[in-house]
Tab-separated table of C-alpha atoms in Angstrom:
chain	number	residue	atom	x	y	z
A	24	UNK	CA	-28.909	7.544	-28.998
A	25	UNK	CA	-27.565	4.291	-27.423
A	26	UNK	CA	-23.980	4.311	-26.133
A	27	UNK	CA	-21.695	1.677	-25.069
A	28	UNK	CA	-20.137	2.220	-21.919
A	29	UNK	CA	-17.043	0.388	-21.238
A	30	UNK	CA	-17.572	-0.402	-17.657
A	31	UNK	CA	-19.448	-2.830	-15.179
A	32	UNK	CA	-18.584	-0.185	-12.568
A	33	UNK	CA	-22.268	0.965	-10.828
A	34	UNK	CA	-20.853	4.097	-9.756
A	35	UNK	CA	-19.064	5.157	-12.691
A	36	UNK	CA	-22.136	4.726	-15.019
A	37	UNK	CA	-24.442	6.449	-12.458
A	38	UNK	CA	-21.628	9.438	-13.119
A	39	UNK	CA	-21.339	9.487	-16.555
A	40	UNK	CA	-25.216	9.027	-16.947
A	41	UNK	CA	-26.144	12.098	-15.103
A	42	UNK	CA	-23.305	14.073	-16.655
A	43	UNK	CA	-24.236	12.558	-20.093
A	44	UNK	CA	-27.961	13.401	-19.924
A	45	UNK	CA	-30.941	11.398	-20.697
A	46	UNK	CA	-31.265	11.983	-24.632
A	47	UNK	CA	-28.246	9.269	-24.456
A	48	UNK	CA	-28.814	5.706	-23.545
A	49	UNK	CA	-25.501	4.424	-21.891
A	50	UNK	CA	-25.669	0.505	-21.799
A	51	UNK	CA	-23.165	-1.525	-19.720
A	52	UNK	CA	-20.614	-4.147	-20.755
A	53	UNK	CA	-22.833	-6.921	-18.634
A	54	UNK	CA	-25.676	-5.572	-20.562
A	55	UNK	CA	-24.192	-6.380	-24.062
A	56	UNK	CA	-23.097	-9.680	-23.022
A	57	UNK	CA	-19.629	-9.000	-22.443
A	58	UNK	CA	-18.420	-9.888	-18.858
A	59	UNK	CA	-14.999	-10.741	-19.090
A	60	UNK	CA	-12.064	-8.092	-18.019
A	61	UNK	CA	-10.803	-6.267	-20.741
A	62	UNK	CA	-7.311	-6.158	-20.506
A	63	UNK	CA	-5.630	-2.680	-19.415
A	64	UNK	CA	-1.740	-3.601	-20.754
A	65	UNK	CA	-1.087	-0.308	-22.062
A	66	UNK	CA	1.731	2.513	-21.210
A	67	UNK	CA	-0.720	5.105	-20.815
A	68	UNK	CA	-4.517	6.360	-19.775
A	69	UNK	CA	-5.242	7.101	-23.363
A	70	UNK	CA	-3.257	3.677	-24.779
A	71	UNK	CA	-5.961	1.860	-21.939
A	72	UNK	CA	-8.836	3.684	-23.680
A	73	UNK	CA	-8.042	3.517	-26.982
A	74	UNK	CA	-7.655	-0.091	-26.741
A	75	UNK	CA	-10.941	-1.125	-24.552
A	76	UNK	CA	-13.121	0.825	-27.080
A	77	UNK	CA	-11.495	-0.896	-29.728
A	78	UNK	CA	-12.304	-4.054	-27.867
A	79	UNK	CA	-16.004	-2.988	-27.674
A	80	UNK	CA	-16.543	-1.529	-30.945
A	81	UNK	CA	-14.786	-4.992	-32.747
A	82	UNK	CA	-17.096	-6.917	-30.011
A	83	UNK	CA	-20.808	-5.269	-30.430
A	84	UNK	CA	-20.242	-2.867	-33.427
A	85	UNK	CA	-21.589	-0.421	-32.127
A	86	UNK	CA	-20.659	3.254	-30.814
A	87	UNK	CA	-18.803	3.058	-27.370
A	88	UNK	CA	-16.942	4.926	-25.489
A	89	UNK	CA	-14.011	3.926	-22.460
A	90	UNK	CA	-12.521	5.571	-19.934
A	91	UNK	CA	-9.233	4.945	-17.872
A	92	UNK	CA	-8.571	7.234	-14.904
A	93	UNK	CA	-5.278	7.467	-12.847
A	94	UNK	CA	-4.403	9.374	-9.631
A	95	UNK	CA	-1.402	11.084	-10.539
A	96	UNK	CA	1.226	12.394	-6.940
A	97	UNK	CA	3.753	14.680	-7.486
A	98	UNK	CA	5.539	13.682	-4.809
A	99	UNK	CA	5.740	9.652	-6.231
A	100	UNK	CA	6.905	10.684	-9.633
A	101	UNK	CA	3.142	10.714	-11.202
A	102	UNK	CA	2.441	7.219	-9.271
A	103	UNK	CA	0.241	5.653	-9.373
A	104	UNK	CA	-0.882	7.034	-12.404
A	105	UNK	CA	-1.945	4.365	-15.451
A	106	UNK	CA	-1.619	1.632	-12.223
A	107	UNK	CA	-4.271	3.661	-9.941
A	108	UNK	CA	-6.341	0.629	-9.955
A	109	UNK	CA	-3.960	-1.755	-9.553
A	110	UNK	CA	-1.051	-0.161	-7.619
A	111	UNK	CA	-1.535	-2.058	-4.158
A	112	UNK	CA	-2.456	-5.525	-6.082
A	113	UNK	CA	-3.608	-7.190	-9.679
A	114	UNK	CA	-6.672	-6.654	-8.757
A	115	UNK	CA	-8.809	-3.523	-8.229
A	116	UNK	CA	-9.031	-3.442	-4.216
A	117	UNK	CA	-10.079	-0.236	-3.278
A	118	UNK	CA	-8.937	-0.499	0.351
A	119	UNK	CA	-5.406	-1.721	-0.560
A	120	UNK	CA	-4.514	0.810	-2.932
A	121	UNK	CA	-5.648	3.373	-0.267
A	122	UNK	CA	-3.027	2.132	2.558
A	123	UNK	CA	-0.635	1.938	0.206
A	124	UNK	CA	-0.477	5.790	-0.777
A	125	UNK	CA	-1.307	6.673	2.697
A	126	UNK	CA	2.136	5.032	3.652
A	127	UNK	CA	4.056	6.225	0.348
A	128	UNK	CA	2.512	9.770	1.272
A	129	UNK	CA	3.438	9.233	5.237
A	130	UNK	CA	5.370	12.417	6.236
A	131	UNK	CA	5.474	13.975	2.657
A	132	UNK	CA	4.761	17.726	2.718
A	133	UNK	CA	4.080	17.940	-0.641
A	134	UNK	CA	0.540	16.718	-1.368
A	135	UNK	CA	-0.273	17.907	-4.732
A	136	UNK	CA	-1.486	15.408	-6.737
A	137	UNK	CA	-4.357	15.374	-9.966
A	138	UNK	CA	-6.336	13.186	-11.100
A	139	UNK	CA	-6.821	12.639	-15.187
A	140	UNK	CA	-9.370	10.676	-17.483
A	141	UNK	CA	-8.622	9.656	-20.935
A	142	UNK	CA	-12.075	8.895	-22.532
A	143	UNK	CA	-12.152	7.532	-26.307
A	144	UNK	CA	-14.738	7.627	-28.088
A	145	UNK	CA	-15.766	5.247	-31.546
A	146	UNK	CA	-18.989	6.801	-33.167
A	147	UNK	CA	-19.398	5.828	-36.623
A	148	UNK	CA	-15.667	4.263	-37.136
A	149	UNK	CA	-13.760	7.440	-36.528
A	150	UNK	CA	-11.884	7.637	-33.046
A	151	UNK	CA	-12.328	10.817	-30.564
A	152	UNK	CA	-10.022	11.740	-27.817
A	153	UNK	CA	-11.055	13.738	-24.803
A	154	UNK	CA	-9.273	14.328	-21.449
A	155	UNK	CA	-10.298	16.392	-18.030
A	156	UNK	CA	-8.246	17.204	-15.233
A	157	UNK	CA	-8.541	18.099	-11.573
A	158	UNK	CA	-6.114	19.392	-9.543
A	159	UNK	CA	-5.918	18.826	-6.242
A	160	UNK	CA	-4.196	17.017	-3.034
A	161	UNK	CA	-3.803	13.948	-1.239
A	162	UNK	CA	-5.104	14.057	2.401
A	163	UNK	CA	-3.408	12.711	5.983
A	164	UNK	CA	-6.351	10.260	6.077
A	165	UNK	CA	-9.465	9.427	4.541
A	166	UNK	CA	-12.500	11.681	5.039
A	167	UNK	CA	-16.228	11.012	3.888
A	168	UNK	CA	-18.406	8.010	3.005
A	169	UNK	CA	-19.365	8.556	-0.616
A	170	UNK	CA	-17.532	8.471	-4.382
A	171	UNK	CA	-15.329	5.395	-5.110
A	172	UNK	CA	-11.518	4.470	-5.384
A	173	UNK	CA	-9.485	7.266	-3.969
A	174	UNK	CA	-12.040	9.807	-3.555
A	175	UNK	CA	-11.765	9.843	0.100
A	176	UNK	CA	-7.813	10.942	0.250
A	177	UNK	CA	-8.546	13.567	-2.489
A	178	UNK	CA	-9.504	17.048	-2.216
A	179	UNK	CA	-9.714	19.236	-5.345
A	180	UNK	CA	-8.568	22.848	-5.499
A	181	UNK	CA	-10.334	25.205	-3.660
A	182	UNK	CA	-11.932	22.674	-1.659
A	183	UNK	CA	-11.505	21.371	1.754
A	184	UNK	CA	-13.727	18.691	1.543
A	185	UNK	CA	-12.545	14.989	-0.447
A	186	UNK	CA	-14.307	13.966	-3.220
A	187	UNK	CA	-16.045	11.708	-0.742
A	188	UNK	CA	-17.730	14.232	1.052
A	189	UNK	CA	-19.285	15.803	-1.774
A	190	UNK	CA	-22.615	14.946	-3.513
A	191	UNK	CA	-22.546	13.059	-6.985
A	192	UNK	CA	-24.051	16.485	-8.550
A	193	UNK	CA	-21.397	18.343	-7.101
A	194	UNK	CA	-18.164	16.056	-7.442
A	195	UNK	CA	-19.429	15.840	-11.485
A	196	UNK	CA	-19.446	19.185	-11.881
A	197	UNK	CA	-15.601	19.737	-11.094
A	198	UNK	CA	-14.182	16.127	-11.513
A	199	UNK	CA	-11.612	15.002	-14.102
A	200	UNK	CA	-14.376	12.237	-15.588
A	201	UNK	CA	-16.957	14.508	-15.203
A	202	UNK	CA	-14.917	17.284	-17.425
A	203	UNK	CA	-13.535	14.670	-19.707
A	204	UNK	CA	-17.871	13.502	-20.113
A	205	UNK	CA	-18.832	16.985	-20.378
A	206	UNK	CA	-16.529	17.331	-23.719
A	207	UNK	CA	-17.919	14.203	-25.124
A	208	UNK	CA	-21.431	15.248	-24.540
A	209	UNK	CA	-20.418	18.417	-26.346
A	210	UNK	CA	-19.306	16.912	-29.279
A	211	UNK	CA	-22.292	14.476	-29.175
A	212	UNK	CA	-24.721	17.596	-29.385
A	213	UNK	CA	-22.936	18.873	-32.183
């Protein structure tokens, strides 16, 4: 079955692809011929979602599913939350956002923090909702080479390691997208 993936991001299709299996066909934005941003305006991680698969479905017609992620810190209120991607700057620089919670975090004993993916799915005109969640905390300072985005400042529950230091097959199998991807391929085998 061929799936629209709401993303340009390498890393996050390689993800979702080996979560998703290979019965499923997830094609890119760039590879339906859409390469502009899609605006991410809304309130909330699900309002994001909702409204780039709307954007992809009304675009290519056919089943899609998006994604919007946020790095929520108890200790900032739930920052940066819906603006994880954006919180240092309008655009999405990695390196930025990192300083910028390493000095919002500087001297903060309380680390916990989660992160949480809204994924929408449009499959035949009706709208889906799934959501995963990892628990975790923020480390003093950022450990490993691998993942993406915050994955080096983030270490889940009953780890020591960050996301970064982990394998893809092994961040996937307790990650908030790769929970959130594991309820959509449920439903998809259904």
């Amino acid at each position: 079955m061929k799936l629209v993936f709401a993303t340009n991001n390498a890393h996050k299709l390689r993800e979702v692809a080996q979560v998703v299996g290979e019965e499923f066909e997830l094609v890119s934005l760039k590879e339906c011929g859409i390469t502009e941003d899609i605006p991410e305006n809304e309130p909330t991680l699900e309002a994001n979602a909702l409204a780039k698969a709307r954007y992809i479905h009304s675009r290519t017609g056919l089943n899609c599913f998006a994604d919007d992620t946020g790095l929520e810190v108890d200790a900032l209120g739930g920052e940066p939350g819906v603006r994880s991607a954006r919180y240092a700057t309008d655009g999405h620089d990695d390196e930025a956002n990192k300083r910028l919670l390493l000095e919002r975090m500087q001297g903060e004993e309380n680390r916990a923090a989660q992160f949480r993916t809204a994924l929408v799915l449009i499959m035949d005109g009706k709208e889906y909702l799934f959501e995963g969640v990892v628990r975790g905390r923020i480390l003093c300072a950022e450990c490993g080479e691998g993942g993406f985005g915050y994955d080096p400042l983030f270490a889940p529950e009953g780890e020591e390691r960050s996301f970064a230091q982990m394998s893809a097959d092994e961040k996937n199998a307790i990650s908030h997208r790769g929970r959130a991807v594991r309820k959509l391929a449920e439903f998809l085998n259904k």
